[in-house]
PDB file of C-alpha atoms in Angstrom:
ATOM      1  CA  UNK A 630     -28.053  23.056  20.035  1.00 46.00           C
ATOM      2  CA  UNK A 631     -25.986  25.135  22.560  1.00 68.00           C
ATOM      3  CA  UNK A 632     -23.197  27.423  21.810  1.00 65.00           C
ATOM      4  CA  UNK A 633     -20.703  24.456  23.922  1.00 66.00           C
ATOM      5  CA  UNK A 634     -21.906  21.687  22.253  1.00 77.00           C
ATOM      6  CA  UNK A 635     -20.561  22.903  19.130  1.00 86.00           C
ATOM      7  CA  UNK A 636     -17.540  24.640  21.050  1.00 93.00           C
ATOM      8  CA  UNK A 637     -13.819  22.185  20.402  1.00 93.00           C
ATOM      9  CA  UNK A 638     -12.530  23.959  23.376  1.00 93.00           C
ATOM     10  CA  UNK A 639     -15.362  22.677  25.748  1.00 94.00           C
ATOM     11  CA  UNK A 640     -14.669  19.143  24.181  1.00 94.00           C
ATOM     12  CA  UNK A 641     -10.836  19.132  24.901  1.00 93.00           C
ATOM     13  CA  UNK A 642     -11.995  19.730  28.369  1.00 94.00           C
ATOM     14  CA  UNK A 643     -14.672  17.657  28.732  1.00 93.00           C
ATOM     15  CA  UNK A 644     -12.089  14.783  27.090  1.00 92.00           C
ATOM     16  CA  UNK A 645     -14.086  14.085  24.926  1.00 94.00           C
ATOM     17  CA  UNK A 646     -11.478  15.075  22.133  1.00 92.00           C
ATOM     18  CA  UNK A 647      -8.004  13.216  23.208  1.00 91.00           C
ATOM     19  CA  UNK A 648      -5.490  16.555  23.985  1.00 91.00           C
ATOM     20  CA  UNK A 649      -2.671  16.710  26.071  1.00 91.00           C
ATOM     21  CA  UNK A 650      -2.892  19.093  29.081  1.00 92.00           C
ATOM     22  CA  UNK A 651       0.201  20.518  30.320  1.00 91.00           C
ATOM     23  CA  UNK A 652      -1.565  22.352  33.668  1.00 93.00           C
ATOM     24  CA  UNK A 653      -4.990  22.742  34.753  1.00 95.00           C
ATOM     25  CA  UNK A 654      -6.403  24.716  38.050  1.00 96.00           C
ATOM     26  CA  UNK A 655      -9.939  25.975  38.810  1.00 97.00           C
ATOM     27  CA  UNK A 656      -9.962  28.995  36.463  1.00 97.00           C
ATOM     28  CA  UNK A 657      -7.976  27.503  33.371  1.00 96.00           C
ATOM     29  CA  UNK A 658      -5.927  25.016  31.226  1.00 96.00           C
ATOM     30  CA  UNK A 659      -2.879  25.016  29.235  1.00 94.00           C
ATOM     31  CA  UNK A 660      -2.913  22.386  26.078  1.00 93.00           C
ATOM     32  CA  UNK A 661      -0.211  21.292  23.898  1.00 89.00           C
ATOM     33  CA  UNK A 662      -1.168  22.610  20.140  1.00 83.00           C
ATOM     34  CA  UNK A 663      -1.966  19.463  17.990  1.00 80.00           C
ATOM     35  CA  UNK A 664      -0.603  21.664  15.552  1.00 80.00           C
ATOM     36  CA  UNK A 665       2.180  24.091  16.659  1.00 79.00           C
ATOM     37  CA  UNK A 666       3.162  26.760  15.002  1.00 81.00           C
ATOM     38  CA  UNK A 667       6.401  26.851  17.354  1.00 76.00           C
ATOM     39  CA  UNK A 668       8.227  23.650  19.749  1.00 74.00           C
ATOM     40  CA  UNK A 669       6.186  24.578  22.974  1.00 75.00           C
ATOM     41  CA  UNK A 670       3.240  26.162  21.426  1.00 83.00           C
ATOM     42  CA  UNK A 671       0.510  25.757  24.255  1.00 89.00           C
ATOM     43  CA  UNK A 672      -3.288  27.230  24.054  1.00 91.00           C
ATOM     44  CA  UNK A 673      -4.151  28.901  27.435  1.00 95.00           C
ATOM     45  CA  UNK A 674      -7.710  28.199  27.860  1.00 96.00           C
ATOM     46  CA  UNK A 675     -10.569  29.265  30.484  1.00 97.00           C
ATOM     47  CA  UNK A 676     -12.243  26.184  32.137  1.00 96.00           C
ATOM     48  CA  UNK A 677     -15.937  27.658  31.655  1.00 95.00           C
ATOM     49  CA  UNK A 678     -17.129  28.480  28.111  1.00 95.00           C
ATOM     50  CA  UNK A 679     -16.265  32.145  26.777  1.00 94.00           C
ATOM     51  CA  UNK A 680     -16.132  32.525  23.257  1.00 90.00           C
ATOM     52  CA  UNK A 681     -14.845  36.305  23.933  1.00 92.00           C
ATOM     53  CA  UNK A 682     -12.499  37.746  26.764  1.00 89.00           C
ATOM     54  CA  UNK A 683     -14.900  40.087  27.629  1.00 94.00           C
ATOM     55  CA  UNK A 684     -17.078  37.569  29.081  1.00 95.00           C
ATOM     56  CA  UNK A 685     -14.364  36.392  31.488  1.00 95.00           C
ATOM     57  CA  UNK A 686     -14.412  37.786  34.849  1.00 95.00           C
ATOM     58  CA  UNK A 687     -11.006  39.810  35.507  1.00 96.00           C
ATOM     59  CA  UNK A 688     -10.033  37.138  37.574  1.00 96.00           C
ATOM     60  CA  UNK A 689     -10.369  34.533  34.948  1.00 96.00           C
ATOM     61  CA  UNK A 690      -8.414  36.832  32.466  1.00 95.00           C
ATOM     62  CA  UNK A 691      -5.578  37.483  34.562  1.00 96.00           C
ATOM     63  CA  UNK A 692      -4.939  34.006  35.767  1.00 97.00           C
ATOM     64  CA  UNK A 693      -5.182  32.683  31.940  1.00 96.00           C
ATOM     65  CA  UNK A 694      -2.241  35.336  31.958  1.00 94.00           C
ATOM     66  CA  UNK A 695      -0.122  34.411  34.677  1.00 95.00           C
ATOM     67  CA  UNK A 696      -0.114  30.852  33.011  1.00 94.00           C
ATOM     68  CA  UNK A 697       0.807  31.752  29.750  1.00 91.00           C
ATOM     69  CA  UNK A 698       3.573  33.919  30.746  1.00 91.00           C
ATOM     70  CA  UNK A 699       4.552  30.883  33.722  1.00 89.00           C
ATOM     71  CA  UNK A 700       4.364  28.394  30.155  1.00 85.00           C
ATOM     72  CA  UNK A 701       6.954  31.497  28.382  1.00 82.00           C
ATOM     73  CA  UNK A 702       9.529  31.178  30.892  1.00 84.00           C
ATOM     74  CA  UNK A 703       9.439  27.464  31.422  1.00 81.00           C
ATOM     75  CA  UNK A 704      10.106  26.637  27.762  1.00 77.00           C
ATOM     76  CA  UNK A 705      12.505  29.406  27.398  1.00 75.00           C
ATOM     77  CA  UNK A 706      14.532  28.007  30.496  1.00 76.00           C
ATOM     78  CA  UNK A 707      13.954  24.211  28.535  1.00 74.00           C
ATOM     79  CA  UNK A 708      15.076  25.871  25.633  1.00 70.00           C
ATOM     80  CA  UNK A 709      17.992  27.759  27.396  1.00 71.00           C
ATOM     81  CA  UNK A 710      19.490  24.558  28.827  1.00 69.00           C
ATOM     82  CA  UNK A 711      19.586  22.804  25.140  1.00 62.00           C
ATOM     83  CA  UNK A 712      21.012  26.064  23.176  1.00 55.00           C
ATOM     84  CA  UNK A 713      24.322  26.500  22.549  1.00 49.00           C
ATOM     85  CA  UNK A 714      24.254  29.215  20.510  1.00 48.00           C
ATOM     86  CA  UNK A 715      24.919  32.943  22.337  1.00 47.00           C
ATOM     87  CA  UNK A 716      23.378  34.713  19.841  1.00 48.00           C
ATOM     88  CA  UNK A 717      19.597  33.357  20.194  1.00 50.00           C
ATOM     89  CA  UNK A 718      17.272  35.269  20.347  1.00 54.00           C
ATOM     90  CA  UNK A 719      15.919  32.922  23.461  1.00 50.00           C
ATOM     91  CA  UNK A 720      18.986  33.799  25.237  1.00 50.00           C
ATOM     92  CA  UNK A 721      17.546  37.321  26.363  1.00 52.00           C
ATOM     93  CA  UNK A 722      14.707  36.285  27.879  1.00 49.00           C
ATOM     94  CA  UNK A 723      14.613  36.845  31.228  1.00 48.00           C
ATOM     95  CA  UNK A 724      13.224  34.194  33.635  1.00 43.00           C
TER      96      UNK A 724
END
């Protein structure tokens, strides 16, 4: 048996798991947490198998990046627009 066969990442992906994708492009997807640990919690994933970083070309990496920081500011801005509170912490981050 491959490495992907076994892989839960490669089966959100391939849909063969039901997940709910909140952005997809050629290198990588973002996918709400089934489980969240926080409201927004989102796994950044590459599209190809990797089961380490390192075997991501820098490309890959960085673009898995850009969308998790993208996913940040979005649900920080959400956030922003629901919280009435000054003192939140959410409240300093800049978007």
């Amino acid at each position: 048996m491959k490495e992907m066969d076994s892989c839960i990442i490669c089966k959100l992906l391939l849909g063969e798991i039901e997940v709910s994708m909140v952005y997809h492009d050629p290198l990588c997807s973002a996918l709400m947490e089934f489980q969240p640990l926080n409201p927004g919690h989102v796994l950044v994933v590459p599209n190809k198998h990797a089961p380490y970083l390192a075997y991501l070309k820098e490309e890959e990496g960085a673009q898995m990046f850009r969308v998790a920081i993208s996913n940040v500011r979005n649900w920080c801005a959400l956030a922003r627009s629901f919280c009435t509170r000054t003192t939140s912490p959410i409240s300093e981050v800049t978007v």
